[in-house]
XYZ file of C-alpha atoms in Angstrom:
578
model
C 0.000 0.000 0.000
C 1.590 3.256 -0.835
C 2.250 5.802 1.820
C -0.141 8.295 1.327
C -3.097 5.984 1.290
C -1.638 4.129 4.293
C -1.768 7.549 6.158
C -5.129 8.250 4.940
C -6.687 4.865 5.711
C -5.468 5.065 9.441
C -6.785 8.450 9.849
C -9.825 6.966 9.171
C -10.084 3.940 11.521
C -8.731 6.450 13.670
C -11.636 8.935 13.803
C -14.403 6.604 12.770
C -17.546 7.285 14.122
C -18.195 4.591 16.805
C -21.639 2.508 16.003
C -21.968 0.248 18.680
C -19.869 -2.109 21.410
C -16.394 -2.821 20.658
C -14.273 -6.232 20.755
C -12.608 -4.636 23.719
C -15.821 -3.413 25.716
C -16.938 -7.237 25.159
C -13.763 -8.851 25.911
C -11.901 -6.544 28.540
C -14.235 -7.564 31.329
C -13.457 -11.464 30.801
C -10.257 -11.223 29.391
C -7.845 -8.765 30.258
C -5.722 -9.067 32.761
C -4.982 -11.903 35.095
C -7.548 -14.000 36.275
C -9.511 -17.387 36.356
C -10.287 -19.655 33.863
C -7.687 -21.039 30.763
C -4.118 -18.889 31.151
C -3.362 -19.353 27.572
C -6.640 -17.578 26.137
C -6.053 -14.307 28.070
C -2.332 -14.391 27.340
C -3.361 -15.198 23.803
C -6.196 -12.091 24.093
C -3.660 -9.336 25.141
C -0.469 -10.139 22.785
C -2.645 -10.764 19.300
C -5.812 -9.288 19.565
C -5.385 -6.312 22.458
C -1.762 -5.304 21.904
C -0.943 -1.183 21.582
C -0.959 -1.549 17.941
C -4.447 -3.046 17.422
C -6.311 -1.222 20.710
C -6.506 2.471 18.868
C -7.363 0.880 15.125
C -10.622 -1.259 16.920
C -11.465 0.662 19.177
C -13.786 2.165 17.437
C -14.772 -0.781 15.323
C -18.685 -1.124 17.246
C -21.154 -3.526 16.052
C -24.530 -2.062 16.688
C -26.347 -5.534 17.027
C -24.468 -6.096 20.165
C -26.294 -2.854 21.573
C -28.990 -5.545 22.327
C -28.406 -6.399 25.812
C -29.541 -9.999 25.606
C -27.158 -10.810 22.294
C -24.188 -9.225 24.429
C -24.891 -11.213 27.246
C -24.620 -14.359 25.104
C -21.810 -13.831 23.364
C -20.277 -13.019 26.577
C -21.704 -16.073 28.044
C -19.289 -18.050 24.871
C -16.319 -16.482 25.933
C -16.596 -17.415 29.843
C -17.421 -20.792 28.653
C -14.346 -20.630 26.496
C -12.195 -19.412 29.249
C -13.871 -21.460 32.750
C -14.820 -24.539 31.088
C -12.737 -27.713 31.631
C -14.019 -29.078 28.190
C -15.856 -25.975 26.386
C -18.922 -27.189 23.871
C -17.205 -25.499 21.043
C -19.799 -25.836 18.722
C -22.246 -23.793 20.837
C -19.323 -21.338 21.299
C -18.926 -21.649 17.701
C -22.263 -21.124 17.242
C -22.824 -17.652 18.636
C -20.363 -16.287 16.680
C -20.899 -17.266 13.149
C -24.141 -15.211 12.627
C -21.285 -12.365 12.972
C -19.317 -13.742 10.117
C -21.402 -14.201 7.990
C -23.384 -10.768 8.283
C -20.375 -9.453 5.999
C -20.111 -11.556 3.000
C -16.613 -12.004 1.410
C -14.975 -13.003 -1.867
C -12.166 -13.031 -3.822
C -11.464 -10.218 -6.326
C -12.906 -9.652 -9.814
C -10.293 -9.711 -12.495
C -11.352 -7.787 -15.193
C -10.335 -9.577 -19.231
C -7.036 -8.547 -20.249
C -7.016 -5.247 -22.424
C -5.661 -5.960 -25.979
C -3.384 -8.701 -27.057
C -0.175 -9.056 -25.835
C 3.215 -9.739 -27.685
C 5.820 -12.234 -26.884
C 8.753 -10.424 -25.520
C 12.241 -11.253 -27.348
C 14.029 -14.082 -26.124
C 16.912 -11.767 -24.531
C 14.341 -10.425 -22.401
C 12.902 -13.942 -21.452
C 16.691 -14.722 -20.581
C 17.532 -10.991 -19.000
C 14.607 -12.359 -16.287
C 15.513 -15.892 -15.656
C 19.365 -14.767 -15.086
C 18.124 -12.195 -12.905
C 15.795 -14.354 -10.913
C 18.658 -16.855 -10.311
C 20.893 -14.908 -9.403
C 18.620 -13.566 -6.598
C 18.310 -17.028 -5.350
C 21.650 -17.934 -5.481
C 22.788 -14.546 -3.972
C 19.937 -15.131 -1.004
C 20.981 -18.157 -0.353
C 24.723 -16.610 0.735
C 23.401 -13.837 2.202
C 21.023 -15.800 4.680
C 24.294 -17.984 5.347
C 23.174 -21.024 3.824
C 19.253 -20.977 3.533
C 16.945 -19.073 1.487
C 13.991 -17.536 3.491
C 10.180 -17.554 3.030
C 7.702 -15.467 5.246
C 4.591 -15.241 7.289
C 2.315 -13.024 7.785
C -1.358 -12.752 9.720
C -4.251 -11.264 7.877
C -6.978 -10.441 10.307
C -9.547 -10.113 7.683
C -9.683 -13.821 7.690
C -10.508 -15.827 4.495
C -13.238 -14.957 2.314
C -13.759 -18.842 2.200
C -13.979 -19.432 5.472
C -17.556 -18.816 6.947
C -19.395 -19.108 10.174
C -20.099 -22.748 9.643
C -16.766 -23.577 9.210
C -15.533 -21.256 12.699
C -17.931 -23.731 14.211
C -15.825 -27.328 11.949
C -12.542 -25.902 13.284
C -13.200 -25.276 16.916
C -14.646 -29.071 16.744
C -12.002 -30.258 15.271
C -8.971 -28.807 15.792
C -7.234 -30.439 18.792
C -4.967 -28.292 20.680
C -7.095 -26.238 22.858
C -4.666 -23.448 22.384
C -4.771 -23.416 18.577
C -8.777 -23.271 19.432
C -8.280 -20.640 21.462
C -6.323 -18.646 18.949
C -9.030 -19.335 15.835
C -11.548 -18.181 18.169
C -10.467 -14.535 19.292
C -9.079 -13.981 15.382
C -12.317 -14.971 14.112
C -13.946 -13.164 16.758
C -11.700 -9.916 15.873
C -12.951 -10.508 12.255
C -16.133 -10.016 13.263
C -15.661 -6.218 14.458
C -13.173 -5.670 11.536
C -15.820 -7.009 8.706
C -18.611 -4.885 9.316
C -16.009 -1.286 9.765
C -15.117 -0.589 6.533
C -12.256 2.812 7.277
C -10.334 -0.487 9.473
C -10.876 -3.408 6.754
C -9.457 -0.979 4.131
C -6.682 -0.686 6.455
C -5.946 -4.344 7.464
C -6.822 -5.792 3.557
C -6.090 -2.908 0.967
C -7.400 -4.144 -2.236
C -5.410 -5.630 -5.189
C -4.641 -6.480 -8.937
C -4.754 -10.254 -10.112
C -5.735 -12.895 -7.820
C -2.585 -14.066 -5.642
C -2.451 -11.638 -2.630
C 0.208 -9.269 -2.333
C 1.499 -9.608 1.517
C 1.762 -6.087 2.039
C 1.606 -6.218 6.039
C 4.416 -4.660 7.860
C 5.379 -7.552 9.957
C 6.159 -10.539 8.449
C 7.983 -13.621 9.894
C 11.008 -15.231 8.368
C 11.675 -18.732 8.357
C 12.917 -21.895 7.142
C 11.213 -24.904 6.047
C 11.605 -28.180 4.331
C 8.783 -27.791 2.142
C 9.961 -24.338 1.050
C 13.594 -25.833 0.935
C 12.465 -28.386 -1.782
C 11.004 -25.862 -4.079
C 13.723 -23.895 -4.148
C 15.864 -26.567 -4.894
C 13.826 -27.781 -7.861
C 14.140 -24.287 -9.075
C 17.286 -23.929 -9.586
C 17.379 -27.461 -10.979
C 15.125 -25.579 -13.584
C 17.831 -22.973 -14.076
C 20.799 -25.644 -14.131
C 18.398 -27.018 -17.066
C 17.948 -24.070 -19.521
C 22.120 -23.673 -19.990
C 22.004 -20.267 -19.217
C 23.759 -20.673 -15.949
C 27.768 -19.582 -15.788
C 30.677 -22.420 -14.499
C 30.146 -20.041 -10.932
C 26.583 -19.970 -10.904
C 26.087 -24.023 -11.696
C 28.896 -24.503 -8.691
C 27.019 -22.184 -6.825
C 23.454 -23.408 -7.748
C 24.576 -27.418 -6.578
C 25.821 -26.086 -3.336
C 22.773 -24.341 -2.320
C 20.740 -27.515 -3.427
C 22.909 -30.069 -1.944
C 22.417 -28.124 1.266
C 18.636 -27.808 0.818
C 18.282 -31.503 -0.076
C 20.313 -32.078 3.411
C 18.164 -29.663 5.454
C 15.402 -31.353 4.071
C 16.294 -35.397 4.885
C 18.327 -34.704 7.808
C 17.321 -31.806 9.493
C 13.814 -32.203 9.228
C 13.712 -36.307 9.539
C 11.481 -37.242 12.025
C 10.542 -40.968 13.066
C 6.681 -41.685 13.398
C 4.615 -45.352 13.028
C 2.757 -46.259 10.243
C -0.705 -45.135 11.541
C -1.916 -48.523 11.396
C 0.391 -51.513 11.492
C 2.899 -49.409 13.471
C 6.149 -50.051 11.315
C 8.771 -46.904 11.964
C 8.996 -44.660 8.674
C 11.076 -41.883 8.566
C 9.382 -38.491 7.477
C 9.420 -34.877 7.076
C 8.583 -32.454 9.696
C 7.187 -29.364 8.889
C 9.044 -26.176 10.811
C 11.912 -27.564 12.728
C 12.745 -26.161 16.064
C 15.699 -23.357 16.309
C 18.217 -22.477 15.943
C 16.841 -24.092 12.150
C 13.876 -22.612 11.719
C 15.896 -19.125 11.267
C 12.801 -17.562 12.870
C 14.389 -14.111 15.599
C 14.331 -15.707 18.836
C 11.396 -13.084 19.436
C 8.605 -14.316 17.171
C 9.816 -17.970 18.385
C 8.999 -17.094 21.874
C 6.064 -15.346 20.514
C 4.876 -17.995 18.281
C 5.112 -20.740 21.603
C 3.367 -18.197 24.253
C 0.572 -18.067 21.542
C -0.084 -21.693 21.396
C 1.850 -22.528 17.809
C 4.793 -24.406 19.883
C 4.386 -27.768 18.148
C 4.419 -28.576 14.814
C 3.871 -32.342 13.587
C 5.101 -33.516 10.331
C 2.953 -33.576 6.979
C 2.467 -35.790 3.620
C 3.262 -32.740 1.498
C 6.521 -31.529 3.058
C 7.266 -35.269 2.884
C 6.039 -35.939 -0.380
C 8.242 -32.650 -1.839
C 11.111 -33.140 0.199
C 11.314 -36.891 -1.705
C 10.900 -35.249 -4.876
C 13.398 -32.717 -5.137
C 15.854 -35.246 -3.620
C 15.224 -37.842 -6.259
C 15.736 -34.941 -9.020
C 19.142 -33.780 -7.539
C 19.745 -37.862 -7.763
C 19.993 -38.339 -3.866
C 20.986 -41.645 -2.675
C 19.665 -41.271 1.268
C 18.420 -44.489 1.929
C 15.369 -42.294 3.495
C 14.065 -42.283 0.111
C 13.938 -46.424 -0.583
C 11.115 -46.591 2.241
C 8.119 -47.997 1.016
C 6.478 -44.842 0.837
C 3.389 -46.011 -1.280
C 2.729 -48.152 1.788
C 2.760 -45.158 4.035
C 0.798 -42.756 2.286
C -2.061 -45.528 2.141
C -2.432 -45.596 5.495
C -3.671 -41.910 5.311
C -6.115 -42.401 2.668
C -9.360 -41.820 3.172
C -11.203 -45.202 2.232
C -14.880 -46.372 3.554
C -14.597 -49.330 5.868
C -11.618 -47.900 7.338
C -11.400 -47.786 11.775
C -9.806 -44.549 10.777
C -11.325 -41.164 11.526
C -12.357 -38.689 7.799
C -10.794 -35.437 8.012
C -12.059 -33.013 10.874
C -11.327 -30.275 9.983
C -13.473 -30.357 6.578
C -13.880 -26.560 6.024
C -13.453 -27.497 1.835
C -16.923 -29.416 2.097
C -18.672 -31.008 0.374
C -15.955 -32.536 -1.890
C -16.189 -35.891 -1.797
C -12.673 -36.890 -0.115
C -12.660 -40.336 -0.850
C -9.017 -41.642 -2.012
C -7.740 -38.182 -1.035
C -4.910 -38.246 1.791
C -4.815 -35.907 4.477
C -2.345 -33.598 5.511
C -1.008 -34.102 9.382
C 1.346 -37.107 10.137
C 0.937 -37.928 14.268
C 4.481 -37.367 15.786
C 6.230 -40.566 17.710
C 4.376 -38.920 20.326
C 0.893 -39.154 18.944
C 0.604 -35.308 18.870
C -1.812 -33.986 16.276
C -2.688 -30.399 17.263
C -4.333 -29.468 14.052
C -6.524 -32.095 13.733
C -6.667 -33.300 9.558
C -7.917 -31.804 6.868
C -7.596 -33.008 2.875
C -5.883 -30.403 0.156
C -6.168 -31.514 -3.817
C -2.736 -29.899 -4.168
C -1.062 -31.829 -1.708
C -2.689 -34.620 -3.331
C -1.288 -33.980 -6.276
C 2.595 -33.609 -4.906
C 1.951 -37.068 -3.035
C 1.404 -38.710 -6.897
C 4.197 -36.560 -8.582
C 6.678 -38.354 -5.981
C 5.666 -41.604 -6.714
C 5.663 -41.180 -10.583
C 9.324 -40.086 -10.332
C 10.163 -42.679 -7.764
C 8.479 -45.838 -9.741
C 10.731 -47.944 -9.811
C 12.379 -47.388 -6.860
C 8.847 -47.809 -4.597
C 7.665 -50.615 -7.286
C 4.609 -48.742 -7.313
C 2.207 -50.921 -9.534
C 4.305 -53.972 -7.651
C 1.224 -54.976 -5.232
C -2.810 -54.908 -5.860
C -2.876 -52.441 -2.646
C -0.085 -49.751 -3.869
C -2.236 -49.702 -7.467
C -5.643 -49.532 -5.555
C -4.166 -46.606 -3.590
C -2.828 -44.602 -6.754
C -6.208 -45.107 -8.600
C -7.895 -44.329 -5.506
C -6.042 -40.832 -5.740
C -6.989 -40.645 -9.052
C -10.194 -40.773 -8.826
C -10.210 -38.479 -6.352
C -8.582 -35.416 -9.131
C -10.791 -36.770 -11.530
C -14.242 -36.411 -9.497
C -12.514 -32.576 -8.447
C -11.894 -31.637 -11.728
C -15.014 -33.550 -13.645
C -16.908 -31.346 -11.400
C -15.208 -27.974 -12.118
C -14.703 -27.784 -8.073
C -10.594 -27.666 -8.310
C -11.334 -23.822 -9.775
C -13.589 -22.849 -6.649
C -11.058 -21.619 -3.935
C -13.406 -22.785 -1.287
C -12.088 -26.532 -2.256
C -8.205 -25.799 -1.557
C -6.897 -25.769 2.345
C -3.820 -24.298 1.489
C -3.724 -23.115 -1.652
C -5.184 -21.430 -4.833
C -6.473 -22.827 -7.972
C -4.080 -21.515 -10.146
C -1.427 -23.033 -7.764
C -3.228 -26.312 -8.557
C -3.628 -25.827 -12.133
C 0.369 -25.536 -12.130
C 0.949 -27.913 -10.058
C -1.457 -30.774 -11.870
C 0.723 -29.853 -14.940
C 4.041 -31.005 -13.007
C 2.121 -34.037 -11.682
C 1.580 -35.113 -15.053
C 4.917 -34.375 -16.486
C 5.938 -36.888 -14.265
C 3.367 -39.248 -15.120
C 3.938 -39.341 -18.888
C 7.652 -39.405 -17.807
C 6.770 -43.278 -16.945
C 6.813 -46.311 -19.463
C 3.551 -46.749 -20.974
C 2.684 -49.826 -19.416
C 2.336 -48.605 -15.801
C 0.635 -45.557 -16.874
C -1.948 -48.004 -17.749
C -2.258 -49.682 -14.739
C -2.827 -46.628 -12.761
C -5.081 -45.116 -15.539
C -6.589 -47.793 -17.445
C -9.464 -45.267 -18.549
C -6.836 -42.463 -19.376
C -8.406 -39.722 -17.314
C -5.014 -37.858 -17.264
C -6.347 -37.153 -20.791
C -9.500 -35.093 -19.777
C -8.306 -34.253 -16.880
C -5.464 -32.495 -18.499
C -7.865 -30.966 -21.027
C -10.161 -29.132 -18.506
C -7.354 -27.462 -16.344
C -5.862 -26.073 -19.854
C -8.994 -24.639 -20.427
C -9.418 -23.163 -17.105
C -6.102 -21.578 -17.198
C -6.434 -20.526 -20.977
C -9.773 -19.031 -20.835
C -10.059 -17.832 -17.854
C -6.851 -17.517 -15.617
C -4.525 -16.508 -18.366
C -7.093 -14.155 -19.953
C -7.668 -11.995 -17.189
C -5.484 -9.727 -14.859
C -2.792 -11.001 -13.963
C -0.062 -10.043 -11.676
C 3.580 -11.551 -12.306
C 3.001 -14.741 -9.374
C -0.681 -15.380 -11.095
C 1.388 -15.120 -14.791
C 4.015 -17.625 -13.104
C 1.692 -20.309 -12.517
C -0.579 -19.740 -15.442
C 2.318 -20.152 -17.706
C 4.126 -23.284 -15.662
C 0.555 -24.915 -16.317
C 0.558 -24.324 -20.037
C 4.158 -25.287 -20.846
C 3.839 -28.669 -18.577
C 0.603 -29.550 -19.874
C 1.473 -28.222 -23.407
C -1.112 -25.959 -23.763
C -1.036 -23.918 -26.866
C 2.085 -22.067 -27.304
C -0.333 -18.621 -28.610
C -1.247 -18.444 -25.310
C 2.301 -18.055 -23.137
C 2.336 -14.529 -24.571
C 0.297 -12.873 -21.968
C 1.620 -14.489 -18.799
C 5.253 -14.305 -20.435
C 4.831 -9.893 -21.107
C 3.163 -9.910 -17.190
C 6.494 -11.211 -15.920
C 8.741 -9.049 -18.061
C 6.785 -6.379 -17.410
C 6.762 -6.277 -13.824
C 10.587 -7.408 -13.741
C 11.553 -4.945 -11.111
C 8.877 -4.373 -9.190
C 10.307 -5.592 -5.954
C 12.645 -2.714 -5.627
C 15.774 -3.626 -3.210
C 14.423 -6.487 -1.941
C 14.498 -8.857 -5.479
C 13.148 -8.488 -8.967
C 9.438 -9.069 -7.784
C 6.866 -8.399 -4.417
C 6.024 -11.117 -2.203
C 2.700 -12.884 -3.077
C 0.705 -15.389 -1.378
C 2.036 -18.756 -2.379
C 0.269 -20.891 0.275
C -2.087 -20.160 3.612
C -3.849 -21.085 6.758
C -7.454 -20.626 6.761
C -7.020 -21.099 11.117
C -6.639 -19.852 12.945
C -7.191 -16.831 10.496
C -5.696 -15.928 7.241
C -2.412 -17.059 7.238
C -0.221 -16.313 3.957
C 3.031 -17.433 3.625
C 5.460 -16.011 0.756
C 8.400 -14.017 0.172
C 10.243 -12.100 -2.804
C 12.502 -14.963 -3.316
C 9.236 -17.831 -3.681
C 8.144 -14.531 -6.538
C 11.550 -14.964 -8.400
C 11.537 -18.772 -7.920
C 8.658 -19.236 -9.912
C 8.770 -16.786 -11.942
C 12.542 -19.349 -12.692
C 10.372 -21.815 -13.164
C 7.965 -20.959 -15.646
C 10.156 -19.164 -17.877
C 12.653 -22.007 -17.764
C 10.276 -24.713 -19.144
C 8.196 -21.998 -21.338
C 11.567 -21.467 -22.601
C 12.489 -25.136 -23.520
C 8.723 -25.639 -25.013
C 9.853 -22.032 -27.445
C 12.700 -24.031 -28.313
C 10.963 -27.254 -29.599
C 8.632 -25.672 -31.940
C-alpha cells in the first residue's frame, strides 16, 4: 500500500464514528488481565488481539447488534465458557459467533479480461529475467548464510472462504485447545473488523490479479523443508535451460545439496505407520531453532501463543522426496516404502480410521484423497486433519518419479491406492470444483492448475505400461484438457499479476497448452521485472495459507523470483521445440 493511502486509511479507523460495542468493551471484562479460567486464552487475548498496535485501530470498530443487551450477554456467556470450562462445547461457542461472520459476505477479487493482445517479448528479455531471478536465489541463499527464506504473515480479515459454519468445523475439530483458542479470538476480531469498513481498508487494501500481495508490515522469516524443496527444484530448472555460468552451476549445486540435506536430515522425524505401526522416517514441517531461522522473538512469541508444536505432513514429505530424487539423492530415506505409508492416510470407507475433521473445503467428496497431518512418535496432532487436492497432487508426482524405486504398480494395494487418488482429481476436476477456492486448504487454484501440470509431467515421464495400470481409462487425458482450459480461458485471460502469470504459464508449458497463449503471462512477468525494488526483482505474493486460525499467507520475494525461474525455464524449452 503506498504511503499516502496508508496515512489516509489510518486516519480513518482512527476517527471513525463509533456505532456500537467494541471487541474490547466485550472482551476486557473477561479477558484482560490476570484471572480465572484457561491462562493461555487471556495471554493469547492481550499479545494478538489487544496489543498497543491493534487497541486504537478497533477501538472504534462497534457492532450495533451487540447494543442488544440480551445478544451481548450471550456472546459473553461463549467467551466465559471458552475461558472457565474444563471441556468448552465449542460448537455452541462456535455457534454464537458465526451469525457475525457471515453478516459481511466475502470473496475473492474480480479480475477484469485482459485489455488488448499481448506480444511475446524477445528471447533476450525472457533470458535478462531468468538470469536475474537466479541470481537472486543464489545470492539469497549466501546472504542468509546457507538458507533461502520464506515469510509469514497474519491477515486479520480472515478468508473470504472461510464462513461461520466452518468457525464452528474448526473449533470441533482442531485439537490443541490453544490453537482453538487462537481461531476463536481472530475470528472473533474478524467479526468487528468485517462490518467497519475505514479499518478493513486498512488491514486488507485491495489488489490487482488474484494471488495476494502480503503487504503487512510484519512478516515472519523462516525456514522450512517444504519451502527448501522448491527452491531446490528451481534452480534445478535454471541448471536445465544452460544459461547458468561455471560459478553460478557450482554455486546453484551447493545451495541444493544443502537444501536436499536440510530437508532429509534436518527435518527427519521418526513416526509409526498409523496402522500396522512399522517406523517410517518423514518430514517435519518447521523444525525447532536455531533451524527454523525464525528471531528468537517471534519464536517465543509464536510458543506463548499456542503454535509451539508442529507435527510432520504428507506434502513436506512428499516434496522433500521429490526434489531429492531430481538432484539424484541416494539417502536411503528415500527407498522406504512410501506407497505403503501414504495408504495408510487415505481416506477409504470401511476404514477404523477417523475422515478429516477439519473439513472446512466441504462437500468434496474426499474419498481416495490423503490428508495432511502425520501424528508425531508422540501421537501429537494439534491441528486435527484436513484433505488439500494440491497436496494430493505432490503425493502422486513423488511416486511417478520414484516408480521404480517404490515398485509402485508392484502390489494390488499400492495400485488400488494410486487409482484411488486418481479418482479423487478426476471427481474434483469432472466437477469444475478444483477452480472454486473454497475446495483448496492451502492453496489457490491456479497453484493447482500448475501444479497438476508437473504431476503429469511426471506421469507421462513413466513407461507406458504402468501408466496403464494406474489409468486404465486415461483420465489424465481429460483431466489435463479441462485445467488447460481453465487456465487458458479464464486464468490466463484476465489480470494477472507476475506470481498469477508464473503459474498460469508453468501450467501451459507442462501440460502443453497452446504455445499462442504463453504470450500474456510471459509480457506480465517481463513487465513487472523490477517491481520488488531492493528487496528482489518481484513483491512477495501469497504462495500458500492457513485458513485457522485466520488468514495465514506465507510467501516471500525470493518464492516470486523462484517461480517466476520456473515458468520461464520450461516456457523457454517448449519455445525451443517448436
Amino acid at each position: 500500500m503506498p504511503v499516502t493511502d496508508l496515512i489516509k486509511s489510518s486516519l480513518a479507523a482512527l476517527t471513525a464514528k463509533k456505532s456500537g460495542p467494541s471487541l474490547y468493551d466485550l472482551c476486557d471484562p473477561l479477558l484482560r488481565g490476570a484471572g480465572p479460567g484457561d491462562a493461555h486464552l487471556r495471554t493469547f487475548y492481550k499479545t494478538a488481539v489487544a496489543n498497543p498496535v491493534l487497541r486504537p485501530l478497533m477501538g472504534r470498530a462497534g457492532l450495533p447488534a451487540l447494543a442488544d443487551p440480551d445478544r451481548f450477554a450471550a456472546l459473553q456467556g461463549a467467551i466465559r465458557s471458552a475461558r472457565d470450562d474444563a471441556a468448552p462445547d465449542w460448537a455452541a461457542i462456535g455457534r454464537a459467533i458465526a451469525p457475525l461472520i457471515d453478516a459481511v459476505p466475502q470473496q475473492h477479487p474480480r479480475r477484469p479480461p485482459l485489455a488488448g493482445k499481448a506480444s511475446m517479448p524477445p528471447r533476450a528479455e525472457i533470458d535478462r529475467v531468468i538470469k536475474g531471478c537466479a541470481t537472486d536465489l543464489i545470492g539469497s541463499y549466501t546472504r542468509n548464510q546457507g538458507f533461502i527464506p520464506a515469510y509469514a504473515a497474519f491477515n486479520l480479515i480472515g478468508d473470504p472462504d472461510f464462513h461461520g459454519r466452518d468457525l464452528v468445523t474448526a473449533l470441533v475439530g482442531l485439537n490443541a485447545r490453544t490453537y482453538k483458542n487462537a481461531t476463536l479470538l481472530f475470528n472473533l476480531a474478524r467479526a468487528f473488523i468485517l462490518p467497519n469498513a475505514p479499518v478493513a481498508r486498512l488491514l486488507n487494501p485491495g489488489w490487482a490479479g488474484f494471488a495476494e500481495p502480503m503487504w503487512e508490515p510484519v512478516q515472519i522469516r523462516h525456514r522450512s523443508a517444504y519451502y527448501d524443496a522448491f527452491f531446490a527444484e528451481a534452480l534445478m530448472d535454471y541448471l536445465g535451460t544452460g544459461l547458468a555460468t561455471a560459478d553460478e552451476t557450482a554455486r546453484a549445486n551447493t545451495a541444493i545439496a544443502g537444501m536436499i540435506e536440510f530437508c532429509l536430515t534436518t527435518s527427519r522425524e521418526t513416526v509409526r505407520h498409523p496402522t500396522d505401526g512399522t517406523p517410517f522416517d518423514v518430514v517435519t514441517a518447521l523444525v525447532k531453532p536455531p533451524h527454523v531461522r525464525m528471531s528468537k522473538f517471534f519464536w517465543k512469541l509464536k510458543s506463548d501463543l499456542g503454535f509451539g508444536l508442529y507435527v510432520p505432513d504428507c506434502d513436506t514429505t512428499a516434496c522433500s522426496l521429490s526434489a531429492a530424487t531430481q538432484f539424484g539423492s541416494l539417502d536411503p530415506m528415500l527407498d522406504q516404502p512410501f506407497l505403503d505409508y501414504y495408504a495408510g492416510y487415505q481416506v477409504r470407507p470401511g476404514t477404523n480410521r477417523a475422515p478429516p475433521s477439519v473439513d472446512i473445503n466441504a462437500p468434496l467428496d474426499f474419498t481416495g484423497g490423503i490428508v495432511t497431518w502425520i501424528e508425531n512418535a508422540a501421537g501429537d496432532n494439534p491441528f486435527g486433519n484436513d484433505l488439500d487436492p494440491t497436496l494430493n497432487l505432490d503425493v502422486l508426482e513423488a511416486a511417478f518419479r520414484n516408480h521404480v524405486r517404490w515398485d509402485i504398480v508392484g502390489t494390488e494395494q499400492r495400485v488400488t491406492f494410486l487409482r484411488g487418488v486418481v479418482d479423487f482429481h478426476d471427481r474434483l476436476i469432472g466437477s469444475g470444483a478444483f477452480a472454486d477456492p473454497r475446495a483448496h486448504i492451502y492453496y489457490l487454484p491456479e497453484l493447482y492448475a500448475a501444479y497438476f501440470g508437473r504431476c503429469l509431467a511426471a506421469f507421462r515421464a513413466m513407461p507406458a505400461a504402468i501408466q496403464k495400470t494406474i489409468d486404465p481409462n486415461d483420465r489424465f487425458a481429460a483431466m489435463r484438457e479441462t485445467i488447460l482450459t481453465y487456465v487458458q480461458d479464464d486464468l490466463a485471460a484476465h489480470e494477472m499479476n507476475p506470481f498469477d502469470a508464473a503459474l498460469a504459464l508453468l501450467a501451459l508449458a507442462k501440460l502443453g497448452g497452446d504455445r499462442a497463449c504463453f504470450a500474456p503471462a510471459v509480457a506480465a512477468m517481463v513487465d513487472a521485472y523490477g517491481e520488488g525494488g531492493r528487496k528482489g526483482p518481484y513483491k512477495a505474493y501469497e504462495w500458500n495459507k492457513m485458513k485457522t486460525p485466520t488468514r495465514i499467507l506465507v510467501g516471500g520475494p525470493e518464492v516470486t523470483s523462484a517461480f517466476v525461474l520456473s515458468a520461464l525455464s520450461h516456457a523457454r524449452t517448449s519455445l525451443a521445440a517448436a
